[in-house]
């Protein structure tokens, strides 16, 4: 697949001489799924917040595990197992560097953000939360960062208390400060909202939690694909994300945990690999991160995630600048459309824009956009409390990746206009 | 498959002007229906008369065009029918809406206006929008007060 | 890759006219990982019980999800999402048929056997086990079917009681019958031992559990690749397995649960998809199987597992006959070697054979075999209580797949002889 | 990489005839070591004399040839050494055994017979077999009574 490097070759003098312009066409050639038609029209994929497309290097890496280094890890002395183990464990080091962890033993592999958040909710609650205690959870969370806390807190008789939002959908720092006075044990919040794209002031939120003596847990699922994340700079205790929204395979996620805190947590699931010694008279457990990785992990998935993060790193900050300009273009154009209102419009926003069309239910919008070849997500985006906050049952969400273009946005707006006309 | 076959004129009309969009006083049966995937919520109330026929029926809630129109047309279709007739109609409608995309023949006789929803089976992600009203009705008259979902 | 169909074309008159002879060379051509050298020697892969190799159709299916039907499932109205959802949900129906479940809603997808067993240990204990109650677990279990019960029982103050084995390593039905008199709430046991290959009389064990009023849970991880499994005929309440040991992708597993029993279980993990309605004032949950599938599942993995099970089904019983003959050949040849003793030798055995070499630690055997191109597993195979029962710290395990041959066994035995000579 | 470089004559000899394979009466320090991946278990006991040197040391347990020989040679190497000398040797050994496969130069000076384990770093899955004895020793003299593992 060779890229037509039209943008770079054009020499139109627009690009700054010392900045390599971002060649989105070249990037698009890396993603095979982009090159298909849907209902006879070239696909416009604006659903990256649900799952991102995968570059060929990731697809090939997964295939190379199954086609060559196909073995179970850790417990084998044979060469295939050694090769698979080495590739797998190298990703742990890479992830630690990617998000600024201080040691590879702070990186736990899970089967996704959801299972990572459940791991934390369950073990943190078991270790640190008692009957009558409080856990703060923001109202803009994905269900994956609400329900695990409800289930875990119910078990010990603790309370999950929502952190309110302001009208625009941003977290209310004032209300948060007041809630911290109630001495919660844990504060859980998202880095970036998957429904609105709003970016939380995570450094501030984490610092306030720390000052109040609470542990902090960040859901970074929508941040890792779009932002440079550094857990040390943020100053957070635990950070969670999924591979499949960051150009990697599905069925894989990461939990970062500050070493001393991870050390103090009980195991989550039991099984192979996470033990020191098993006996019916008493079982002892391995140290972190192994303690939290019961059973055969998603070996090919972890290796593929490593390739995806390397791909993303390699694109560099140009990709982020590009994504931001596409998002801004989308917001500008959508605002101009009659009957369209943005939901959760903010200066601090990445990756996604949500909107509603007056008089047309998002579900119908979704179907009409699909017929026009434009893939968006419609619904509550697993954020029912946030939808309730905005007083809508659902929104239309367009979300972007490194391969998104302003052309995509134009196709979206044309289809929105046609939808409005259809239901007039 | 054309959009016009999904959103037939009749459906667009019932979406804009839903019939029986109301509460029913002193209803004998009621149920709520959720489509958790899209956040739609429906509440249905009906009352049978002494002869066992649906005397009045009404629905309320938010939903997409398909689900609003389906609720509206459903209320019209079942008014005056006996419990057995309603269940038979449910069955007919359900089979039409969920017939495989490649089914050669789909039974439509007896559906009347409800035939307007024959296009929905070509849109698998929208089938539940069309059937939510019917599942809720089914629950209302077979299980008494209840909550159904379409997932 | 075109197969040289040497066996079928040979026309040597040996094959029964109505039975298609099993063409193992053709099968081998389906597995790209087989065709490589290790330390300069053609690979002999005898570690299928750790993870099986994958046929090209599975590798291609995974790539086709990422390269074309790349979308999140269930919640999307656009075409890619519809296609991915349809392929994903079709596997549920297929798995139900494959293992004889009566309904597709009895099939829960997990991230592996370990997480399936944890799901059951946690939810079954929460629903049915109280302080002082007993859960029976056989002594031949994989740690994945021991530790989850220990963790869950500890939470409610219940006891995990081991079901003893006889000298040969088979479950003692007499001891089991006596233990059933203590009215355990749950009995958990494996269909096939991963360490010895011993097949349990599962139908009998399940019936005895039922008669005693206990729920039964079978770990079928090592059975599904080698046996025709029918949960209705077995009469078991719950059945668990992993995809990656049955020619499918890793990071995927299955829990079968009898419908009425699944319905009565609380959720395990919280998150997207498994809910009916989320609110800070109270969350309600979806029906099974959705209730147990929180978050984005391993979509490509589930789809790949469907292809793997279809591949296995397509090979039919011929493959099982072939595997059994390779296993029997291995046992016969190994028995003849001086200094070699089989561990857990049984008539009822599939897939694996374990052995020790007098005077040579299994770990050293593993390294020497690897140098000879022969990949086996050495260690305790995550069955420490079983190793203790046999009075060995570890064994060498050779395990087989549909692609294994008697030539593989000869290479193994040559390497074992060389190992004995090396350490003489 | 040849097998002979991993299993050098010295290693094979110490595997067959381990030195100091015994309990140590009235030991001042002891620890147990596990390699949970292969089931190896090691128990180590030692005693310092008044001048702060290792007077006696012994090990027991099951293990592979590498781990047995490593324990045996380790006990020989540390006998008569001070605590500081032992820790320096630990460091040297650990660096040799865990040096990257493609390292250009690996420091061996001062290792003496322990050089026999220089081949182990080419067998990544076996490094822990060679280092278990040393980790256990380290734990015994730095943490007192303790249990270490190599995973
Ligand atoms: C912000 C956020 N958190 C958590 C999740 C859950 O991730 P997953 O479904 O990969 O477990 C998602 C995605 O659905 C998300 O957008
Ligand atoms: C019998 C048995 N049960 C459970 C497991 C755990 O499976 P997984 O590691 O795929 O979760 C295994 C494999 O290691 C096994 O052989």
XYZ file of N, CA and C in Angstrom, chain C residues 359 361 363-365 367-368 371 378-380 384 393-394 422-424, chain D residues 1 3 6-7 12 16 36 38-40 63-66 123 126 129:
102
model
N 16.052 -39.094 37.847
C 17.347 -38.432 37.968
C 17.496 -37.156 37.157
N 15.595 -33.481 36.367
C 14.477 -32.607 36.721
C 13.740 -32.168 35.440
N 12.564 -29.520 34.426
C 13.003 -28.264 33.836
C 14.187 -28.462 32.900
N 15.088 -29.336 33.297
C 16.233 -29.624 32.431
C 15.783 -30.393 31.190
N 14.817 -31.287 31.385
C 14.269 -32.013 30.234
C 13.701 -31.015 29.230
N 14.448 -27.944 28.623
C 15.471 -27.211 27.875
C 16.127 -28.101 26.814
N 16.406 -29.324 27.165
C 17.041 -30.206 26.180
C 16.084 -30.559 25.045
N 15.903 -27.670 22.660
C 17.074 -27.615 21.769
C 16.944 -28.612 20.619
N 6.843 -28.206 30.940
C 7.372 -28.822 32.156
C 6.970 -27.938 33.326
N 6.719 -28.564 34.457
C 6.335 -27.779 35.621
C 5.187 -28.444 36.343
N 4.455 -27.645 37.143
C 3.343 -28.230 37.900
C 2.016 -28.066 37.174
N -0.807 -27.763 41.560
C 0.088 -28.113 42.668
C -0.482 -29.188 43.589
N 7.557 -32.732 42.186
C 7.447 -31.272 42.127
C 6.896 -30.823 40.780
N 7.089 -31.647 39.764
C 6.747 -31.237 38.412
C 6.770 -32.457 37.501
N 22.582 -37.442 28.103
C 23.308 -36.219 28.469
C 23.547 -36.136 29.971
N 22.576 -36.531 30.737
C 22.685 -36.379 32.194
C 23.184 -37.656 32.871
N 23.599 -38.671 32.060
C 24.031 -39.928 32.671
C 25.280 -39.690 33.508
N 23.946 -21.131 20.211
C 24.220 -21.396 21.627
C 24.146 -22.885 21.914
N 24.268 -26.395 24.139
C 23.824 -26.846 25.462
C 24.986 -26.954 26.442
N 25.529 -24.017 28.609
C 24.629 -23.888 29.757
C 25.020 -24.905 30.830
N 25.070 -26.154 30.371
C 25.386 -27.226 31.326
C 26.878 -27.529 31.289
N 27.234 -29.763 35.904
C 26.767 -31.153 35.940
C 27.324 -31.870 37.172
N 25.110 -33.363 40.360
C 25.162 -34.761 40.814
C 25.657 -34.868 42.254
N 7.776 -20.393 41.727
C 6.416 -20.916 41.556
C 6.158 -21.397 40.130
N 8.123 -23.326 38.314
C 8.518 -24.711 38.080
C 8.368 -25.571 39.318
N 7.913 -24.983 40.417
C 7.677 -25.789 41.610
C 8.925 -26.012 42.459
N 10.037 -25.388 42.095
C 11.260 -25.571 42.888
C 11.118 -24.911 44.255
N 15.169 -29.171 42.975
C 15.355 -28.187 41.920
C 16.008 -28.833 40.724
N 16.048 -28.067 39.663
C 16.658 -28.564 38.437
C 18.176 -28.524 38.577
N 18.862 -29.008 37.581
C 20.328 -29.072 37.626
C 20.932 -27.687 37.826
N 20.386 -26.707 37.119
C 20.930 -25.349 37.215
C 20.748 -24.818 38.630
N 19.632 -18.311 27.896
C 18.424 -19.138 28.068
C 17.475 -18.386 28.997
N 15.589 -19.789 31.853
C 16.301 -20.518 32.892
C 17.060 -19.605 33.858
N 16.319 -19.998 37.463
C 16.842 -21.208 38.103
C 18.218 -20.908 38.699
